[in-house]
Short mmCIF file of C-alpha atoms in Angstrom, two decimals:
data_model
loop_
_atom_site.label_atom_id
_atom_site.label_comp_id
_atom_site.label_asym_id
_atom_site.label_seq_id
_atom_site.Cartn_x
_atom_site.Cartn_y
_atom_site.Cartn_z
CA MET A 205 -260.45 -13.35 -167.43
CA SER A 206 -260.33 -10.50 -169.97
CA ASN A 207 -258.90 -10.74 -173.46
CA ASN A 208 -258.17 -7.00 -173.45
CA THR A 209 -254.56 -6.38 -172.43
CA SER A 210 -254.91 -2.63 -171.83
CA LEU A 211 -256.97 -0.57 -169.40
CA PRO A 212 -260.29 0.69 -170.83
CA ILE A 213 -260.95 4.28 -171.82
CA ASP A 214 -262.10 6.45 -168.86
CA TYR A 215 -260.73 3.94 -166.35
CA GLN A 216 -260.00 5.80 -163.12
CA LEU A 217 -256.54 5.18 -161.69
CA ASN A 218 -256.47 7.19 -158.47
CA TRP A 219 -257.19 10.73 -159.73
CA TYR A 220 -256.00 9.97 -163.25
CA LYS A 221 -258.53 9.14 -165.97
CA ILE A 222 -257.26 7.01 -168.85
CA LYS A 223 -257.94 8.64 -172.23
CA LYS A 224 -256.17 6.43 -174.76
CA VAL A 225 -253.24 4.08 -175.39
CA LEU A 226 -250.13 5.91 -176.61
CA GLY A 227 -247.95 2.89 -177.19
CA ARG A 228 -246.98 -0.64 -176.27
CA GLY A 229 -243.62 -2.23 -175.67
CA GLY A 230 -242.10 -5.39 -174.30
CA PHE A 231 -242.23 -4.06 -170.74
CA GLY A 232 -245.35 -2.00 -170.60
CA ILE A 233 -248.26 -0.03 -171.97
CA THR A 234 -248.20 3.76 -172.08
CA TYR A 235 -251.44 5.72 -171.73
CA LEU A 236 -252.52 9.31 -172.12
CA ALA A 237 -254.44 10.30 -168.98
CA GLN A 238 -256.07 13.34 -167.47
CA ASP A 239 -254.93 14.51 -164.04
CA THR A 240 -258.28 15.47 -162.53
CA ASN A 241 -256.61 17.25 -159.60
CA LEU A 242 -254.34 19.58 -161.56
CA ASP A 243 -256.38 19.52 -164.76
CA GLN A 244 -253.48 18.58 -167.01
CA GLN A 245 -252.58 15.73 -169.31
CA VAL A 246 -249.99 13.18 -168.22
CA ALA A 247 -248.50 10.00 -169.61
CA ILE A 248 -248.78 6.84 -167.52
CA LYS A 249 -246.69 3.76 -168.12
CA GLU A 250 -248.02 0.46 -166.79
CA PHE A 251 -245.64 -2.40 -166.08
CA PHE A 252 -246.98 -5.22 -168.25
CA LEU A 253 -244.41 -7.81 -169.26
CA ASN A 254 -245.43 -8.90 -172.72
CA GLY A 255 -245.66 -12.68 -173.05
CA TYR A 256 -245.80 -13.22 -169.29
CA SER A 257 -248.53 -10.90 -168.00
CA ALA A 258 -252.28 -11.16 -168.53
CA ARG A 259 -255.28 -9.21 -167.24
CA HIS A 260 -258.32 -10.30 -165.24
CA ALA A 261 -261.77 -8.89 -165.93
CA ASP A 262 -261.28 -6.55 -162.94
CA HIS A 263 -258.18 -5.17 -164.76
CA SER A 264 -255.68 -6.63 -162.30
CA ILE A 265 -252.56 -8.32 -163.66
CA TYR A 266 -251.68 -11.97 -163.18
CA THR A 267 -249.11 -14.47 -164.43
CA GLU A 268 -249.16 -18.21 -164.88
CA GLY A 269 -246.31 -20.46 -163.82
CA GLU A 270 -243.71 -20.15 -161.07
CA GLN A 271 -240.94 -19.05 -163.43
CA ALA A 272 -243.13 -16.35 -165.00
CA GLU A 273 -244.16 -15.09 -161.57
CA GLU A 274 -240.53 -14.78 -160.49
CA MET A 275 -239.60 -12.94 -163.67
CA VAL A 276 -242.53 -10.54 -163.43
CA LYS A 277 -241.88 -9.89 -159.72
CA TRP A 278 -238.21 -9.16 -160.41
CA GLY A 279 -239.11 -6.88 -163.31
CA LYS A 280 -241.76 -5.02 -161.34
CA ASP A 281 -239.42 -4.47 -158.41
CA ARG A 282 -236.79 -3.04 -160.74
CA PHE A 283 -239.42 -0.93 -162.48
CA ILE A 284 -240.41 0.66 -159.16
CA THR A 285 -236.86 1.04 -157.83
CA GLU A 286 -235.56 2.67 -160.97
CA ALA A 287 -238.60 4.95 -161.26
CA ASN A 288 -237.94 6.17 -157.73
CA THR A 289 -234.36 6.93 -158.67
CA LEU A 290 -235.20 8.56 -162.00
CA ARG A 291 -237.72 10.76 -160.20
CA LEU A 292 -234.74 12.50 -158.62
CA PHE A 293 -233.39 13.56 -162.02
CA ASN A 294 -234.51 17.06 -162.78
CA HIS A 295 -233.32 17.73 -166.31
CA PRO A 296 -235.15 19.28 -169.26
CA ASN A 297 -233.99 16.49 -171.60
CA ILE A 298 -235.03 13.57 -169.39
CA VAL A 299 -238.72 12.82 -169.06
CA LYS A 300 -240.05 14.09 -165.74
CA ILE A 301 -241.59 11.54 -163.39
CA TYR A 302 -244.34 12.77 -161.07
CA SER A 303 -245.33 9.72 -159.07
CA ILE A 304 -245.50 5.95 -158.83
CA ILE A 305 -248.74 4.05 -158.27
CA ARG A 306 -249.04 0.46 -157.07
CA GLU A 307 -252.38 -0.97 -158.11
CA ASN A 308 -253.91 -3.87 -160.05
CA ASN A 309 -251.08 -6.14 -158.88
CA THR A 310 -248.64 -4.06 -160.95
CA ALA A 311 -247.03 -0.61 -160.98
CA TYR A 312 -247.57 2.63 -162.88
CA ILE A 313 -245.23 5.54 -163.55
CA VAL A 314 -246.88 8.92 -164.00
CA MET A 315 -244.81 11.33 -166.11
CA THR A 316 -245.01 14.42 -168.24
CA TYR A 317 -246.93 14.12 -171.46
CA GLU A 318 -244.67 15.42 -174.21
CA GLN A 319 -246.14 16.66 -177.47
CA GLY A 320 -244.24 16.12 -180.68
CA LYS A 321 -242.90 13.06 -182.47
CA THR A 322 -240.32 10.40 -181.80
CA LEU A 323 -237.16 10.47 -183.85
CA SER A 324 -238.27 7.12 -185.24
CA GLU A 325 -241.45 8.68 -186.63
CA LEU A 326 -239.46 11.53 -188.18
CA ILE A 327 -237.06 9.08 -189.83
CA LYS A 328 -240.00 7.17 -191.33
CA GLU A 329 -241.28 10.47 -192.72
CA ASN A 330 -237.88 10.91 -194.43
CA LYS A 331 -237.16 14.00 -192.37
CA LYS A 332 -233.70 15.37 -193.24
CA PHE A 333 -231.65 16.88 -190.44
CA SER A 334 -228.89 19.42 -190.92
CA GLU A 335 -225.68 19.15 -188.92
CA GLU A 336 -226.84 22.01 -186.72
CA GLU A 337 -230.14 20.26 -186.04
CA LEU A 338 -228.31 17.06 -185.09
CA TYR A 339 -226.06 18.97 -182.71
CA ASN A 340 -229.21 20.44 -181.15
CA ILE A 341 -230.39 16.88 -180.51
CA ILE A 342 -227.13 15.25 -179.46
CA LEU A 343 -225.68 17.81 -177.05
CA PRO A 344 -228.76 18.28 -174.83
CA LEU A 345 -229.21 14.49 -174.65
CA LEU A 346 -225.57 14.12 -173.65
CA ASP A 347 -226.17 16.58 -170.81
CA GLY A 348 -229.06 14.44 -169.60
CA LEU A 349 -227.10 11.21 -169.95
CA GLU A 350 -224.19 12.68 -168.05
CA LEU A 351 -226.49 13.38 -165.12
CA MET A 352 -227.69 9.77 -165.23
CA HIS A 353 -224.19 8.34 -165.52
CA ASN A 354 -222.95 10.41 -162.59
CA GLN A 355 -225.66 8.74 -160.50
CA GLY A 356 -224.48 5.28 -161.57
CA PHE A 357 -227.21 4.64 -164.15
CA ILE A 358 -227.01 3.76 -167.81
CA HIS A 359 -230.03 3.95 -170.09
CA ARG A 360 -229.25 0.83 -172.17
CA ASP A 361 -231.98 1.35 -174.75
CA ILE A 362 -231.26 4.55 -176.64
CA LYS A 363 -232.79 4.36 -180.10
CA PRO A 364 -234.93 6.58 -182.36
CA GLY A 365 -238.14 5.37 -180.73
CA ASN A 366 -236.95 6.50 -177.30
CA ILE A 367 -235.91 10.00 -178.34
CA PHE A 368 -238.82 12.39 -178.46
CA ILE A 369 -238.57 15.64 -180.38
CA ARG A 370 -240.92 18.19 -178.88
CA ASN A 371 -242.82 20.66 -181.00
CA ASP A 372 -240.25 23.31 -180.05
CA LYS A 373 -237.52 21.02 -181.55
CA THR A 374 -235.91 20.19 -178.19
CA PRO A 375 -235.21 16.50 -177.49
CA VAL A 376 -236.21 14.46 -174.48
CA LEU A 377 -235.08 10.98 -173.56
CA ILE A 378 -237.99 8.69 -172.74
CA ASP A 379 -238.66 5.06 -171.81
CA PHE A 380 -236.26 3.93 -169.13
CA GLY A 381 -237.61 0.38 -169.05
CA SER A 382 -234.13 -1.05 -169.66
CA ALA A 383 -232.23 1.37 -167.43
CA ARG A 384 -230.00 -0.48 -164.99
CA PHE A 385 -227.40 0.22 -162.40
CA THR A 386 -223.96 -0.06 -163.92
CA LEU A 387 -222.89 -2.45 -161.18
CA ASP A 388 -225.08 -5.24 -159.88
CA ASP A 389 -222.83 -7.53 -157.85
CA ASP A 390 -221.08 -9.75 -160.42
CA LYS A 391 -224.15 -10.99 -162.25
CA THR A 392 -224.67 -10.83 -165.97
CA LEU A 393 -227.08 -8.05 -166.86
CA THR A 394 -230.33 -9.16 -168.38
CA GLN A 395 -230.15 -9.10 -172.15
CA LEU A 396 -232.60 -6.32 -172.95
CA VAL A 397 -231.29 -5.24 -176.32
CA THR A 398 -232.45 -3.64 -179.54
CA PRO A 399 -230.47 -5.00 -182.53
CA GLY A 400 -228.72 -2.30 -184.50
CA TYR A 401 -228.39 0.02 -181.51
CA ALA A 402 -227.00 -2.22 -178.75
CA PRO A 403 -223.20 -2.67 -178.62
CA TYR A 404 -221.57 -6.08 -178.38
CA GLU A 405 -220.99 -5.92 -174.62
CA GLN A 406 -224.71 -5.49 -174.04
CA TYR A 407 -225.33 -8.92 -175.57
CA HIS A 408 -222.49 -10.77 -173.93
CA GLY A 409 -220.95 -8.67 -171.18
CA LYS A 410 -221.35 -8.58 -167.44
CA SER A 411 -222.11 -5.42 -165.52
CA ASP A 412 -218.52 -4.22 -165.38
CA THR A 413 -218.27 -4.20 -169.18
CA GLN A 414 -221.19 -1.79 -169.56
CA GLY A 415 -221.07 1.89 -168.79
CA PRO A 416 -221.33 5.34 -170.38
CA TRP A 417 -219.62 3.97 -173.49
CA THR A 418 -222.63 1.64 -173.95
CA ASP A 419 -225.06 4.57 -174.18
CA ILE A 420 -222.59 6.49 -176.36
CA TYR A 421 -222.61 3.64 -178.90
CA SER A 422 -226.41 3.55 -178.95
CA LEU A 423 -226.74 7.29 -179.44
CA GLY A 424 -224.07 7.13 -182.14
CA ALA A 425 -225.97 4.32 -183.88
CA THR A 426 -229.13 6.43 -183.73
CA ILE A 427 -227.41 9.40 -185.38
CA TYR A 428 -225.81 7.05 -187.92
CA GLN A 429 -229.30 6.00 -189.01
CA VAL A 430 -230.42 9.63 -189.28
CA ILE A 431 -227.39 10.45 -191.45
CA THR A 432 -227.38 7.39 -193.71
CA GLY A 433 -231.04 6.42 -193.70
CA ASN A 434 -230.09 2.86 -192.73
CA LYS A 435 -229.86 1.02 -189.45
CA LEU A 436 -226.34 0.07 -188.39
CA LEU A 437 -225.31 -3.56 -188.88
CA ASP A 438 -225.88 -5.40 -185.62
CA SER A 439 -222.88 -5.46 -183.31
CA ASN A 440 -222.87 -9.26 -183.17
CA PHE A 441 -221.99 -9.35 -186.88
CA ARG A 442 -219.52 -6.47 -186.63
CA ALA A 443 -217.64 -8.25 -183.84
CA GLY A 444 -216.30 -10.79 -186.33
CA SER A 445 -214.19 -8.15 -188.08
CA SER A 446 -211.00 -6.50 -186.90
CA SER A 447 -210.99 -2.96 -185.56
CA GLU A 448 -209.35 -1.68 -188.73
CA GLU A 449 -211.84 -3.49 -190.95
CA ASN A 450 -214.74 -2.05 -188.96
CA PHE A 451 -213.24 1.42 -189.15
CA ASN A 452 -212.69 1.24 -192.90
CA GLU A 453 -216.19 -0.06 -193.56
CA MET A 454 -217.80 2.48 -191.24
CA TRP A 455 -215.86 5.40 -192.63
CA SER A 456 -216.50 4.45 -196.25
CA THR A 457 -220.23 4.68 -195.51
CA LEU A 458 -220.13 7.91 -193.50
CA ASP A 459 -217.74 9.60 -195.91
CA LYS A 460 -220.39 9.36 -198.64
CA HIS A 461 -222.33 11.97 -196.68
CA SER A 462 -219.47 14.45 -196.33
CA GLY A 463 -221.30 16.73 -198.76
CA ASP A 464 -224.03 17.25 -196.16
CA TYR A 465 -222.00 16.97 -192.95
CA SER A 466 -218.51 18.05 -191.97
CA VAL A 467 -215.78 15.42 -191.85
CA PHE A 468 -215.08 16.56 -188.29
CA PHE A 469 -218.67 15.71 -187.26
CA LEU A 470 -218.73 12.39 -189.13
CA ARG A 471 -215.47 11.26 -187.54
CA ALA A 472 -216.89 11.99 -184.09
CA ILE A 473 -219.90 9.77 -184.89
CA GLU A 474 -217.59 7.01 -186.15
CA HIS A 475 -215.62 7.28 -182.92
CA ALA A 476 -218.74 6.37 -180.92
CA LEU A 477 -219.37 3.27 -183.02
CA ARG A 478 -216.22 1.26 -182.39
CA SER A 479 -216.99 -2.41 -181.77
CA ASP A 480 -214.42 -2.62 -178.99
CA ARG A 481 -215.80 -0.67 -176.04
CA GLU A 482 -212.30 0.44 -175.01
CA GLU A 483 -211.84 2.20 -178.34
CA ARG A 484 -214.92 4.41 -177.86
CA PRO A 485 -215.13 7.59 -175.79
CA GLN A 486 -215.35 6.39 -172.21
CA THR A 487 -217.41 9.27 -170.86
CA VAL A 488 -219.98 11.72 -172.13
CA ASP A 489 -217.52 14.54 -171.57
CA GLU A 490 -214.91 12.83 -173.74
CA TRP A 491 -217.32 12.36 -176.63
CA ARG A 492 -218.71 15.87 -176.22
CA LYS A 493 -215.19 17.23 -176.69
CA THR A 494 -214.65 15.23 -179.87
CA LEU A 495 -217.96 16.60 -181.15
CA THR A 496 -217.31 20.23 -180.31
CA ASP A 497 -213.56 20.88 -180.13
CA PRO A 498 -211.71 20.85 -183.48
CA ASN A 499 -208.43 20.61 -181.56
CA ILE A 500 -209.37 17.15 -180.30
CA SER A 501 -208.22 14.50 -182.74
CA THR A 502 -210.94 12.02 -183.61
CA GLN A 503 -208.24 9.82 -185.12
CA THR A 504 -208.00 8.21 -181.70
CA GLN A 505 -204.78 7.03 -180.14
CA TRP A 506 -205.64 3.33 -180.05
CA ARG A 507 -205.48 3.05 -183.82
CA MET A 508 -202.39 5.22 -184.17
CA VAL A 509 -200.59 3.32 -181.44
CA ALA A 510 -201.68 -0.05 -182.84
CA ARG A 511 -200.50 0.95 -186.30
CA ASN A 512 -197.23 2.31 -184.93
CA LYS A 513 -196.59 -0.92 -183.07
CA THR A 514 -197.38 -2.95 -186.15
CA ASN A 515 -195.30 -0.71 -188.37
CA LYS A 516 -192.42 -0.70 -185.90
CA LYS A 517 -192.46 -4.48 -185.73
CA SER A 518 -192.66 -4.69 -189.51
CA LEU A 519 -189.87 -2.13 -189.85
CA ILE A 520 -187.63 -4.11 -187.54
CA ASN A 521 -188.31 -7.24 -189.57
CA VAL A 522 -187.66 -5.40 -192.81
CA GLU A 523 -184.46 -3.83 -191.49
CA THR A 524 -183.24 -7.17 -190.21
CA SER A 525 -184.06 -8.87 -193.46
CA PHE A 526 -182.47 -6.05 -195.46
CA PHE A 527 -179.32 -6.21 -193.36
CA GLU A 528 -179.03 -9.97 -193.73
CA ASN A 529 -179.62 -9.79 -197.45
CA SER A 530 -177.14 -6.95 -197.84
CA VAL A 531 -174.39 -8.89 -196.04
CA PHE A 532 -175.06 -11.87 -198.26
CA LEU A 533 -174.91 -9.79 -201.44
CA ILE A 534 -171.75 -8.00 -200.36
CA SER A 535 -170.14 -11.34 -199.59
CA ILE A 536 -171.03 -12.63 -203.06
CA ILE A 537 -169.70 -9.47 -204.67
CA ILE A 538 -166.42 -9.71 -202.73
CA ILE A 539 -166.01 -13.35 -203.70
CA LEU A 540 -166.68 -12.53 -207.35
CA LEU A 541 -164.17 -9.66 -207.24
CA LEU A 542 -161.55 -11.93 -205.69
CA ILE A 543 -162.13 -14.53 -208.41
CA ILE A 544 -161.84 -11.89 -211.11
CA ILE A 545 -158.64 -10.47 -209.59
CA SER A 546 -157.14 -13.96 -209.30
CA LEU A 547 -157.95 -14.68 -212.93
CA LEU A 548 -156.37 -11.41 -214.05
CA ILE A 549 -153.21 -12.13 -212.10
CA PHE A 550 -152.77 -15.59 -213.62
CA ILE A 551 -153.55 -14.33 -217.10
#
């Protein structure tokens, strides 16, 4: 048994030679490798379930315990199935997958090696983005997400670390380890969440409660962090407040940055961050319109309707109360007038 969890440098995986480790996550290890056939660099992601997987001296993967084996098998099967599906997506803002390799009792995804930095790295460097620069990140990513959503997939893990900004400033969405079909019978989706970016339904909802609006929240939370410099309060905590309370708190924070960003843009970001999934844009196209069309009101109907209903109910109560009180006062006045008239007559 080997204590080293990653493949060694110069390890030969088919015609790919491992050069170095690019990163590690809960579901895998990503390597930089050299394609010896095409003489180009590629990125290779190895399915390695942290906490459940281990590596033999011959570099093959194993697990201990029946429960761990079942979990790893399920995860690996999904890893392969989803990679096969994502390979069909040909979009400049979604990482391109070349092939899938089954070896070492695990699976590997071979993809384009992108050069640049993650949005997370840029945030840590205190990089400031103008509104135009943020539009140049958001809109291309929305185009890529729309392609995914139309095929029945949601990403489910959009965050600064999974958005790569190439050297030419164009964005690309990477790491689809949490991507899932929107519908999966009637089972609860596995809780693969990143606090601060995952909406409430991703913690507690079944498959039919998650959809494009889930990814829209996560992308909105990512842009919120870029704008404010702070991660959004986790959705579990926000769920304890009313919609109006959440709106007021969110807007008071975003409005502080209206000197750097237009109110129109900030309201569109707020719209994506509603705690109640039904109050968010339901599709990429809907949110894109609120981001780009000044004629689309970002003061969404749910809040206006809710307020109108509340106000109408309150108005009815006030009118009823006013009417009842008025009748009572008039009656008193009439009685007093009658008493005064009677007194005058007798005097």
